[in-house]
């Protein structure tokens, strides 16, 4: 019997590790979100699209080659001519024949009228290649603009990554906060059980009434209701986090350990003006100015002459015999009317470029303000942690004293339960402030153009 029991215990011990629940860290949740989030996938496809646009722009440097062929069949000849010889022409022709030593009588057998018919069917084919030599810089600037659009798409991926990192941590810390509340409830439950036991002993000893026991039991029931709310909140937060990181329908377990590593905000402080160049939004503002500058060049280029050279090969068969020709070409196009019409489009684009510069300068200042605001939030959250720690010390001591006073009969049950409630609230507040500090730290990192830790 003992041998069989040992085998069963050994088997269970071997199976349990296989089915152990995976514990996900914040870093792992972020990696899953980056890999599975639809916004990142869409942003990467956007880069692929931009690269294709870039390749298309580069193809403008290459010759433009066109080919064509034509075959025609007519119901009648396209060229027809009837003519006859007059008596004077026949006399002249007779003189020529005599001079050649031929018999003039042979003219009598020749017809005096003739018909010429040509081009009832035919074939033509051509192959033409044209290479742009000068196009007012439109091809070069078009390529630069396409490259810039690819850079913008890549920056937008980084922007999406920052948003996803921040949102993932928010969901993660919401769940961590709820687990912290659950731990506080379990601690409060142990406290109430101890208080209830003291009240019951006092009642049995005749030192208090049953009212104190009932008051504690009501508090325990209230705590049970709070536990149910927190547990339901945990279930919902798990679902939200799982959906966001691409594990929809699966139960995600996180590391519920609340960190004690709370450095002072000055540890993370950087020079905001210098950090501006690392900020994605700042780089996008620069790209917007550059894009408008290139658009201005393109508009100007459309007013300049366009020079192209090329060649065309032609093959034709119209009269029963084929013929091939190669023709060199050079084209010069000057947009004369554009000088007084499209010139207004150039001026319009120059104004757009100026607006982009002004917006960039203004928004760069707003970004610096945003960095300072994020640092202020981080500093405030750190100070809130210090206050919460002090509150825990005070409420814990207050609870201990009220328990002693109640046992000594110098404090009421109401005073004791108020002290217990204050202690529970201070523990919950500390968990909230730590998680808020972590959110604020990530927000400050992203605001200053750094990757979230």
Short mmCIF file of C-alpha atoms in Angstrom, two decimals:
data_model
loop_
_atom_site.label_atom_id
_atom_site.label_comp_id
_atom_site.label_asym_id
_atom_site.label_seq_id
_atom_site.Cartn_x
_atom_site.Cartn_y
_atom_site.Cartn_z
CA UNK A 1 0.00 0.00 0.00
CA UNK A 2 2.80 2.41 0.95
CA UNK A 3 4.67 1.49 -2.21
CA UNK A 4 1.63 2.30 -4.36
CA UNK A 5 1.12 5.61 -2.53
CA UNK A 6 4.76 6.52 -3.12
CA UNK A 7 4.38 5.83 -6.84
CA UNK A 8 1.27 8.03 -7.00
CA UNK A 9 2.98 10.88 -5.16
CA UNK A 10 6.02 10.59 -7.45
CA UNK A 11 3.81 10.60 -10.54
CA UNK A 12 1.93 13.69 -9.40
CA UNK A 13 5.23 15.41 -8.65
CA UNK A 14 6.40 14.71 -12.18
CA UNK A 15 3.17 15.90 -13.80
CA UNK A 16 2.66 19.14 -11.85
CA UNK A 17 5.70 21.00 -13.25
CA UNK A 18 4.51 20.22 -16.77
CA UNK A 19 1.20 21.98 -16.17
CA UNK A 20 2.63 24.81 -14.05
CA UNK A 21 1.06 28.15 -14.94
CA UNK A 22 3.37 30.47 -16.89
CA UNK A 23 4.16 33.68 -14.98
CA UNK A 24 4.58 36.65 -17.34
CA UNK A 25 6.80 39.60 -16.51
CA UNK A 26 6.11 43.10 -17.78
CA UNK A 27 8.95 42.74 -20.30
CA UNK A 28 7.45 39.52 -21.69
CA UNK A 29 4.01 41.13 -21.96
CA UNK A 30 5.50 44.03 -23.89
CA UNK A 31 7.31 41.68 -26.27
CA UNK A 32 4.08 39.76 -26.91
CA UNK A 33 2.20 43.00 -27.51
CA UNK A 34 4.85 44.22 -29.97
CA UNK A 35 4.72 40.92 -31.83
CA UNK A 36 0.94 40.49 -31.95
CA UNK A 37 -0.54 43.99 -31.89
CA UNK A 38 -2.43 44.88 -35.07
CA UNK A 39 -1.23 48.49 -35.02
CA UNK A 40 2.41 47.37 -35.23
CA UNK A 41 1.57 44.91 -38.02
CA UNK A 42 -0.20 47.66 -39.97
CA UNK A 43 2.71 50.05 -39.42
CA UNK A 44 5.19 47.49 -40.76
CA UNK A 45 3.01 46.94 -43.83
CA UNK A 46 3.01 50.73 -44.26
CA UNK A 47 6.83 50.62 -44.43
CA UNK A 48 6.61 47.92 -47.10
CA UNK A 49 4.26 50.13 -49.11
CA UNK A 50 6.62 53.09 -48.78
CA UNK A 51 9.54 50.97 -49.99
CA UNK A 52 7.57 50.04 -53.10
CA UNK A 53 6.86 53.73 -53.70
CA UNK A 54 10.58 54.38 -53.31
CA UNK A 55 11.42 51.74 -55.93
CA UNK A 56 8.82 53.21 -58.27
CA UNK A 57 10.38 56.67 -57.89
CA UNK A 58 13.84 55.25 -58.69
CA UNK A 59 12.49 53.71 -61.90
CA UNK A 60 11.97 57.25 -63.24
CA UNK A 61 15.74 57.42 -63.76
CA UNK A 62 15.47 54.57 -66.30
CA UNK A 63 14.44 54.96 -69.95
CA UNK A 64 10.78 54.83 -70.87
CA UNK A 65 10.33 52.00 -73.35
CA UNK A 66 7.16 51.52 -75.39
CA UNK A 67 6.30 49.05 -78.12
CA UNK A 68 3.45 48.94 -80.58
CA UNK A 69 2.26 47.04 -83.64
CA UNK A 70 -0.33 47.63 -86.34
CA UNK A 71 -1.90 45.43 -88.96
CA UNK A 72 -4.62 46.67 -91.30
CA UNK A 73 -6.84 45.08 -93.93
CA UNK A 74 -9.08 47.28 -96.08
CA UNK A 75 -12.09 46.32 -98.20
CA UNK A 76 -10.58 48.34 -101.04
CA UNK A 77 -7.23 49.86 -101.99
CA UNK A 78 -6.34 52.98 -100.04
CA UNK A 79 -4.50 54.53 -103.01
CA UNK A 80 -6.09 54.36 -106.50
CA UNK A 81 -5.15 56.29 -109.66
CA UNK A 82 -6.53 56.05 -113.23
CA UNK A 83 -4.80 57.83 -116.13
CA UNK A 84 -4.71 57.57 -119.99
CA UNK A 85 -2.32 58.69 -122.78
CA UNK A 86 -3.47 61.46 -125.07
CA UNK A 87 -2.80 61.37 -128.86
CA UNK A 88 0.07 63.81 -128.37
CA UNK A 89 1.61 61.60 -125.62
CA UNK A 90 1.24 58.52 -127.82
CA UNK A 91 2.99 60.35 -130.70
CA UNK A 92 5.87 61.34 -128.41
CA UNK A 93 6.08 57.76 -127.12
CA UNK A 94 6.21 56.51 -130.77
CA UNK A 95 9.18 58.82 -131.49
CA UNK A 96 10.99 57.41 -128.43
CA UNK A 97 10.30 53.83 -129.56
CA UNK A 98 11.61 54.62 -133.06
CA UNK A 99 14.79 56.14 -131.65
CA UNK A 100 15.34 52.94 -129.68
CA UNK A 101 15.12 50.94 -132.91
CA UNK A 102 11.89 49.23 -131.96
CA UNK A 103 8.90 48.59 -134.20
CA UNK A 104 6.37 51.47 -133.71
CA UNK A 105 3.57 49.05 -134.66
CA UNK A 106 4.06 47.45 -131.25
CA UNK A 107 2.38 50.52 -129.68
CA UNK A 108 -0.91 49.48 -131.23
CA UNK A 109 -1.06 46.47 -128.89
CA UNK A 110 -0.54 48.63 -125.74
CA UNK A 111 -3.57 50.04 -123.82
CA UNK A 112 -4.10 53.76 -123.92
CA UNK A 113 -5.34 53.92 -120.23
CA UNK A 114 -3.93 52.53 -116.93
CA UNK A 115 -5.04 51.96 -113.30
CA UNK A 116 -2.69 51.90 -110.23
CA UNK A 117 -3.98 50.35 -106.95
CA UNK A 118 -1.92 50.37 -103.69
CA UNK A 119 -2.17 49.60 -99.90
CA UNK A 120 -5.03 47.22 -99.32
CA UNK A 121 -3.30 45.57 -96.31
CA UNK A 122 -0.08 46.14 -94.40
CA UNK A 123 1.93 45.66 -91.18
CA UNK A 124 3.83 48.14 -88.97
CA UNK A 125 5.71 47.68 -85.66
CA UNK A 126 7.73 50.10 -83.53
CA UNK A 127 9.93 50.08 -80.42
CA UNK A 128 10.74 53.42 -78.79
CA UNK A 129 13.01 54.27 -75.85
CA UNK A 130 13.25 57.74 -74.28
CA UNK A 131 15.73 58.75 -71.56
CA UNK A 132 15.12 61.94 -69.55
CA UNK A 133 18.26 64.09 -69.49
CA UNK A 134 16.87 67.03 -67.56
CA UNK A 135 13.46 67.38 -65.88
CA UNK A 136 13.93 70.38 -63.63
CA UNK A 137 15.05 68.21 -60.71
CA UNK A 138 11.64 66.56 -60.48
CA UNK A 139 13.00 63.01 -60.66
CA UNK A 140 15.75 63.62 -58.07
CA UNK A 141 13.44 65.42 -55.67
CA UNK A 142 10.73 62.83 -56.23
CA UNK A 143 13.18 60.13 -55.12
CA UNK A 144 14.16 62.15 -52.06
CA UNK A 145 10.50 62.60 -51.16
CA UNK A 146 9.83 58.88 -51.51
CA UNK A 147 12.82 58.08 -49.26
CA UNK A 148 11.58 60.60 -46.73
CA UNK A 149 8.13 58.98 -46.68
CA UNK A 150 9.78 55.64 -45.87
CA UNK A 151 11.63 57.28 -42.98
CA UNK A 152 8.33 58.70 -41.72
CA UNK A 153 6.72 55.25 -41.78
CA UNK A 154 9.62 53.83 -39.77
CA UNK A 155 9.28 56.62 -37.21
CA UNK A 156 5.58 55.88 -36.97
CA UNK A 157 6.47 52.29 -36.04
CA UNK A 158 8.54 53.65 -33.15
CA UNK A 159 5.65 55.90 -32.20
CA UNK A 160 3.29 52.91 -32.15
CA UNK A 161 5.81 50.92 -30.11
CA UNK A 162 5.93 53.67 -27.48
CA UNK A 163 2.15 53.74 -27.29
CA UNK A 164 1.93 49.96 -27.00
CA UNK A 165 4.65 49.82 -24.33
CA UNK A 166 2.81 52.45 -22.29
CA UNK A 167 -0.61 50.85 -22.69
CA UNK A 168 0.72 47.39 -21.87
CA UNK A 169 2.28 48.68 -18.66
CA UNK A 170 -0.93 50.48 -17.75
CA UNK A 171 -2.95 47.25 -18.06
CA UNK A 172 -0.21 45.30 -16.28
CA UNK A 173 -0.06 47.75 -13.36
CA UNK A 174 -3.85 47.86 -13.09
CA UNK A 175 -3.75 44.11 -12.58
CA UNK A 176 -0.82 44.46 -10.18
CA UNK A 177 -2.79 47.05 -8.18
CA UNK A 178 -5.76 44.70 -7.88
CA UNK A 179 -3.52 41.86 -6.72
CA UNK A 180 -2.09 44.25 -4.15
CA UNK A 181 -5.61 45.06 -2.94
CA UNK A 182 -6.32 41.33 -2.71
CA UNK A 183 -3.26 40.85 -0.51
CA UNK A 184 -4.40 43.75 1.67
CA UNK A 185 -7.84 42.18 1.99
CA UNK A 186 -6.27 38.88 3.05
CA UNK A 187 -4.21 40.71 5.66
CA UNK A 188 -7.28 42.64 6.82
CA UNK A 189 -9.22 39.39 7.02
CA UNK A 190 -6.57 37.98 9.35
CA UNK A 191 -6.75 41.13 11.46
CA UNK A 192 -10.54 40.92 11.73
CA UNK A 193 -10.37 37.29 12.71
CA UNK A 194 -8.00 38.23 15.50
CA UNK A 195 -10.22 41.13 16.58
CA UNK A 196 -13.30 38.89 16.44
CA UNK A 197 -11.52 36.33 18.60
CA UNK A 198 -10.64 39.04 21.15
CA UNK A 199 -14.23 40.30 21.15
CA UNK A 200 -15.56 36.79 21.61
CA UNK A 201 -13.22 36.18 24.56
CA UNK A 202 -14.21 39.49 26.11
CA UNK A 203 -17.88 38.63 25.66
CA UNK A 204 -17.44 35.22 27.28
CA UNK A 205 -15.58 36.85 30.15
CA UNK A 206 -18.41 39.32 30.58
CA UNK A 207 -16.22 42.28 29.73
CA UNK A 208 -18.21 43.32 26.66
CA UNK A 209 -21.54 42.81 24.97
CA UNK A 210 -22.36 40.69 21.97
CA UNK A 211 -22.70 43.91 19.99
CA UNK A 212 -18.93 44.08 19.54
CA UNK A 213 -18.88 40.61 17.99
CA UNK A 214 -21.74 41.50 15.61
CA UNK A 215 -19.99 44.74 14.64
CA UNK A 216 -16.86 42.78 13.69
CA UNK A 217 -18.92 40.23 11.74
CA UNK A 218 -20.56 43.04 9.75
CA UNK A 219 -17.12 44.35 8.95
CA UNK A 220 -16.07 40.87 7.84
CA UNK A 221 -19.09 40.65 5.53
CA UNK A 222 -18.19 44.03 4.06
CA UNK A 223 -14.65 42.80 3.49
CA UNK A 224 -16.00 39.68 1.76
CA UNK A 225 -18.01 41.88 -0.62
CA UNK A 226 -14.88 43.89 -1.41
CA UNK A 227 -12.98 40.67 -2.06
CA UNK A 228 -15.58 39.59 -4.64
CA UNK A 229 -15.33 42.98 -6.40
CA UNK A 230 -11.52 42.78 -6.53
CA UNK A 231 -11.55 39.18 -7.78
CA UNK A 232 -14.01 40.11 -10.54
CA UNK A 233 -11.81 43.08 -11.40
CA UNK A 234 -8.80 40.77 -11.66
CA UNK A 235 -10.66 38.46 -14.04
CA UNK A 236 -11.65 41.39 -16.26
CA UNK A 237 -8.12 42.92 -16.24
CA UNK A 238 -6.66 39.53 -17.17
CA UNK A 239 -8.97 39.38 -20.17
CA UNK A 240 -8.07 42.92 -21.26
CA UNK A 241 -4.32 42.29 -20.91
CA UNK A 242 -4.56 38.92 -22.69
CA UNK A 243 -6.43 40.47 -25.62
CA UNK A 244 -3.95 43.33 -25.91
CA UNK A 245 -0.86 41.11 -26.00
CA UNK A 246 -2.40 38.67 -28.47
CA UNK A 247 -3.37 35.88 -26.07
CA UNK A 248 -7.11 36.37 -26.24
CA UNK A 249 -9.01 33.63 -24.41
CA UNK A 250 -6.03 32.53 -22.34
CA UNK A 251 -5.51 33.18 -18.65
CA UNK A 252 -2.49 35.43 -18.16
CA UNK A 253 -0.71 35.18 -14.82
CA UNK A 254 1.66 38.00 -13.88
CA UNK A 255 4.37 38.43 -11.30
CA UNK A 256 2.42 39.99 -8.40
CA UNK A 257 5.52 41.04 -6.46
CA UNK A 258 5.42 44.78 -5.81
CA UNK A 259 8.86 46.23 -6.45
CA UNK A 260 10.82 47.91 -3.69
CA UNK A 261 13.20 49.53 -6.20
CA UNK A 262 11.89 53.10 -6.16
CA UNK A 263 14.78 55.44 -7.13
CA UNK A 264 14.43 59.18 -6.73
CA UNK A 265 13.16 60.91 -9.91
CA UNK A 266 16.43 62.83 -10.24
CA UNK A 267 18.02 59.49 -11.18
CA UNK A 268 16.15 59.61 -14.51
CA UNK A 269 16.33 63.37 -15.12
CA UNK A 270 17.86 64.41 -18.47
CA UNK A 271 18.34 67.73 -20.25
CA UNK A 272 15.02 68.24 -22.02
CA UNK A 273 16.35 70.47 -24.79
CA UNK A 274 18.96 67.85 -25.70
CA UNK A 275 16.43 65.02 -25.43
CA UNK A 276 14.23 66.76 -27.98
CA UNK A 277 16.28 65.38 -30.88
CA UNK A 278 15.55 61.80 -29.71
CA UNK A 279 11.82 62.40 -29.54
CA UNK A 280 9.90 60.72 -32.36
CA UNK A 281 7.38 63.54 -32.58
CA UNK A 282 10.21 66.06 -32.98
CA UNK A 283 11.75 64.02 -35.78
CA UNK A 284 8.37 63.78 -37.50
CA UNK A 285 8.07 67.57 -37.34
CA UNK A 286 11.47 67.86 -39.05
CA UNK A 287 10.38 65.37 -41.71
CA UNK A 288 7.24 67.42 -42.34
CA UNK A 289 9.32 70.54 -42.96
CA UNK A 290 11.63 68.59 -45.28
CA UNK A 291 8.67 67.13 -47.17
CA UNK A 292 7.24 70.61 -47.77
CA UNK A 293 10.66 71.84 -48.92
CA UNK A 294 10.86 69.03 -51.48
CA UNK A 295 7.30 69.73 -52.60
CA UNK A 296 8.33 73.33 -53.25
CA UNK A 297 11.23 72.10 -55.40
CA UNK A 298 8.92 69.81 -57.32
CA UNK A 299 6.52 72.68 -58.03
CA UNK A 300 9.43 74.82 -59.26
CA UNK A 301 10.75 71.94 -61.37
CA UNK A 302 7.42 71.70 -63.17
CA UNK A 303 8.06 75.22 -64.56
CA UNK A 304 11.47 74.32 -66.02
CA UNK A 305 12.18 72.82 -69.48
CA UNK A 306 12.30 69.05 -69.91
CA UNK A 307 14.88 67.47 -72.19
CA UNK A 308 14.82 63.82 -73.32
CA UNK A 309 16.69 61.81 -75.92
CA UNK A 310 15.89 58.44 -77.37
CA UNK A 311 15.47 56.25 -80.41
CA UNK A 312 12.65 54.51 -82.21
CA UNK A 313 12.91 51.42 -84.37
CA UNK A 314 10.22 51.01 -87.04
CA UNK A 315 9.43 48.03 -89.23
CA UNK A 316 6.83 48.26 -91.98
CA UNK A 317 5.48 46.03 -94.70
CA UNK A 318 2.99 47.93 -96.85
CA UNK A 319 3.66 46.87 -100.41
CA UNK A 320 4.73 43.25 -100.12
CA UNK A 321 8.28 43.95 -98.94
CA UNK A 322 9.48 44.72 -95.40
CA UNK A 323 11.60 47.68 -94.41
CA UNK A 324 13.25 48.54 -91.05
CA UNK A 325 14.44 51.97 -89.91
CA UNK A 326 16.03 53.39 -86.74
CA UNK A 327 15.33 57.04 -85.93
CA UNK A 328 17.10 59.12 -83.27
CA UNK A 329 14.95 61.50 -81.25
CA UNK A 330 15.43 64.52 -78.99
CA UNK A 331 12.55 66.35 -77.34
CA UNK A 332 12.51 69.66 -75.53
CA UNK A 333 9.38 70.72 -73.69
CA UNK A 334 9.01 74.25 -72.29
CA UNK A 335 5.87 74.92 -70.13
CA UNK A 336 5.31 78.49 -71.31
CA UNK A 337 1.79 78.96 -69.93
CA UNK A 338 2.94 77.54 -66.58
CA UNK A 339 5.02 80.68 -66.01
CA UNK A 340 1.86 82.68 -65.29
CA UNK A 341 -0.48 79.92 -64.05
CA UNK A 342 1.46 77.23 -62.16
CA UNK A 343 3.70 79.92 -60.68
CA UNK A 344 0.88 80.57 -58.19
CA UNK A 345 1.08 76.93 -57.11
CA UNK A 346 4.76 77.48 -56.31
CA UNK A 347 3.91 80.50 -54.15
CA UNK A 348 1.14 78.47 -52.46
CA UNK A 349 3.60 75.71 -51.62
CA UNK A 350 6.17 78.18 -50.28
CA UNK A 351 3.55 79.41 -47.81
CA UNK A 352 2.83 75.79 -46.82
CA UNK A 353 6.56 75.32 -46.19
CA UNK A 354 6.64 78.41 -43.98
CA UNK A 355 3.61 77.14 -42.01
CA UNK A 356 5.36 73.79 -41.48
CA UNK A 357 8.44 75.55 -40.08
CA UNK A 358 6.37 77.68 -37.72
CA UNK A 359 4.38 74.66 -36.53
CA UNK A 360 7.60 72.73 -35.92
CA UNK A 361 9.11 75.48 -33.79
CA UNK A 362 5.91 75.88 -31.80
CA UNK A 363 5.38 72.16 -31.25
CA UNK A 364 9.00 71.64 -30.20
CA UNK A 365 8.36 74.04 -27.34
CA UNK A 366 5.21 72.16 -26.45
CA UNK A 367 7.19 68.91 -26.40
CA UNK A 368 9.65 70.40 -23.90
CA UNK A 369 6.71 71.46 -21.74
CA UNK A 370 5.34 67.92 -22.05
CA UNK A 371 8.68 66.52 -20.83
CA UNK A 372 8.66 68.82 -17.81
CA UNK A 373 5.06 67.89 -17.06
CA UNK A 374 5.93 64.18 -17.23
CA UNK A 375 8.86 64.74 -14.86
CA UNK A 376 6.62 66.68 -12.47
CA UNK A 377 4.18 63.76 -12.46
CA UNK A 378 7.03 61.37 -11.71
CA UNK A 379 8.33 63.57 -8.90
CA UNK A 380 4.84 63.92 -7.42
CA UNK A 381 4.23 60.16 -7.58
CA UNK A 382 7.52 59.58 -5.72
CA UNK A 383 6.50 62.01 -2.98
CA UNK A 384 3.14 60.26 -2.74
CA UNK A 385 5.01 57.00 -2.10
CA UNK A 386 6.90 58.62 0.79
CA UNK A 387 3.60 59.86 2.25
CA UNK A 388 2.03 56.42 1.81
CA UNK A 389 4.96 54.74 3.60
CA UNK A 390 4.58 57.16 6.50
CA UNK A 391 0.83 56.50 6.57
CA UNK A 392 1.45 52.73 6.79
CA UNK A 393 3.77 53.22 9.74
CA UNK A 394 1.29 55.47 11.51
CA UNK A 395 -1.80 53.37 10.78
CA UNK A 396 -0.03 50.15 11.81
CA UNK A 397 1.01 51.68 15.12
CA UNK A 398 -2.47 53.15 15.60
CA UNK A 399 -4.03 49.73 15.04
CA UNK A 400 -1.66 48.12 17.53
CA UNK A 401 -2.47 50.72 20.18
CA UNK A 402 -6.21 50.44 19.65
CA UNK A 403 -6.01 46.67 19.99
CA UNK A 404 -4.21 47.14 23.32
CA UNK A 405 -6.66 49.82 24.43
CA UNK A 406 -9.62 47.63 23.51
CA UNK A 407 -8.23 44.72 25.52
CA UNK A 408 -7.68 47.11 28.42
CA UNK A 409 -11.23 48.40 28.06
CA UNK A 410 -10.21 51.99 27.29
CA UNK A 411 -11.23 51.92 23.61
CA UNK A 412 -14.44 50.93 21.86
CA UNK A 413 -14.86 48.39 19.13
CA UNK A 414 -15.73 51.25 16.78
CA UNK A 415 -12.35 52.88 17.47
CA UNK A 416 -10.59 49.60 16.84
CA UNK A 417 -12.38 48.95 13.54
CA UNK A 418 -11.72 52.52 12.39
CA UNK A 419 -8.03 51.91 13.05
CA UNK A 420 -8.20 48.65 11.11
CA UNK A 421 -9.90 50.39 8.18
CA UNK A 422 -7.27 53.16 8.15
CA UNK A 423 -4.53 50.55 8.10
CA UNK A 424 -6.13 48.73 5.18
CA UNK A 425 -6.60 51.96 3.26
CA UNK A 426 -2.96 52.99 3.79
CA UNK A 427 -1.77 49.62 2.44
CA UNK A 428 -4.01 49.98 -0.62
CA UNK A 429 -2.83 53.55 -1.14
CA UNK A 430 0.80 52.45 -1.11
CA UNK A 431 0.17 49.83 -3.81
CA UNK A 432 -1.62 52.42 -5.93
CA UNK A 433 1.15 55.00 -5.54
CA UNK A 434 3.89 52.49 -6.47
CA UNK A 435 2.04 51.41 -9.61
CA UNK A 436 1.36 55.05 -10.48
CA UNK A 437 5.09 55.78 -10.04
CA UNK A 438 5.92 52.97 -12.50
CA UNK A 439 3.42 54.38 -15.04
CA UNK A 440 4.83 57.88 -14.61
CA UNK A 441 8.40 56.62 -15.02
CA UNK A 442 7.52 54.97 -18.34
CA UNK A 443 5.64 58.09 -19.45
CA UNK A 444 8.72 60.23 -18.69
CA UNK A 445 11.01 57.84 -20.56
CA UNK A 446 8.77 57.97 -23.64
CA UNK A 447 8.38 61.76 -23.35
CA UNK A 448 12.18 62.15 -23.47
CA UNK A 449 12.63 59.77 -26.41
CA UNK A 450 13.94 56.78 -24.46
CA UNK A 451 12.82 53.16 -24.49
CA UNK A 452 10.69 52.14 -21.53
CA UNK A 453 12.52 50.01 -18.97
#
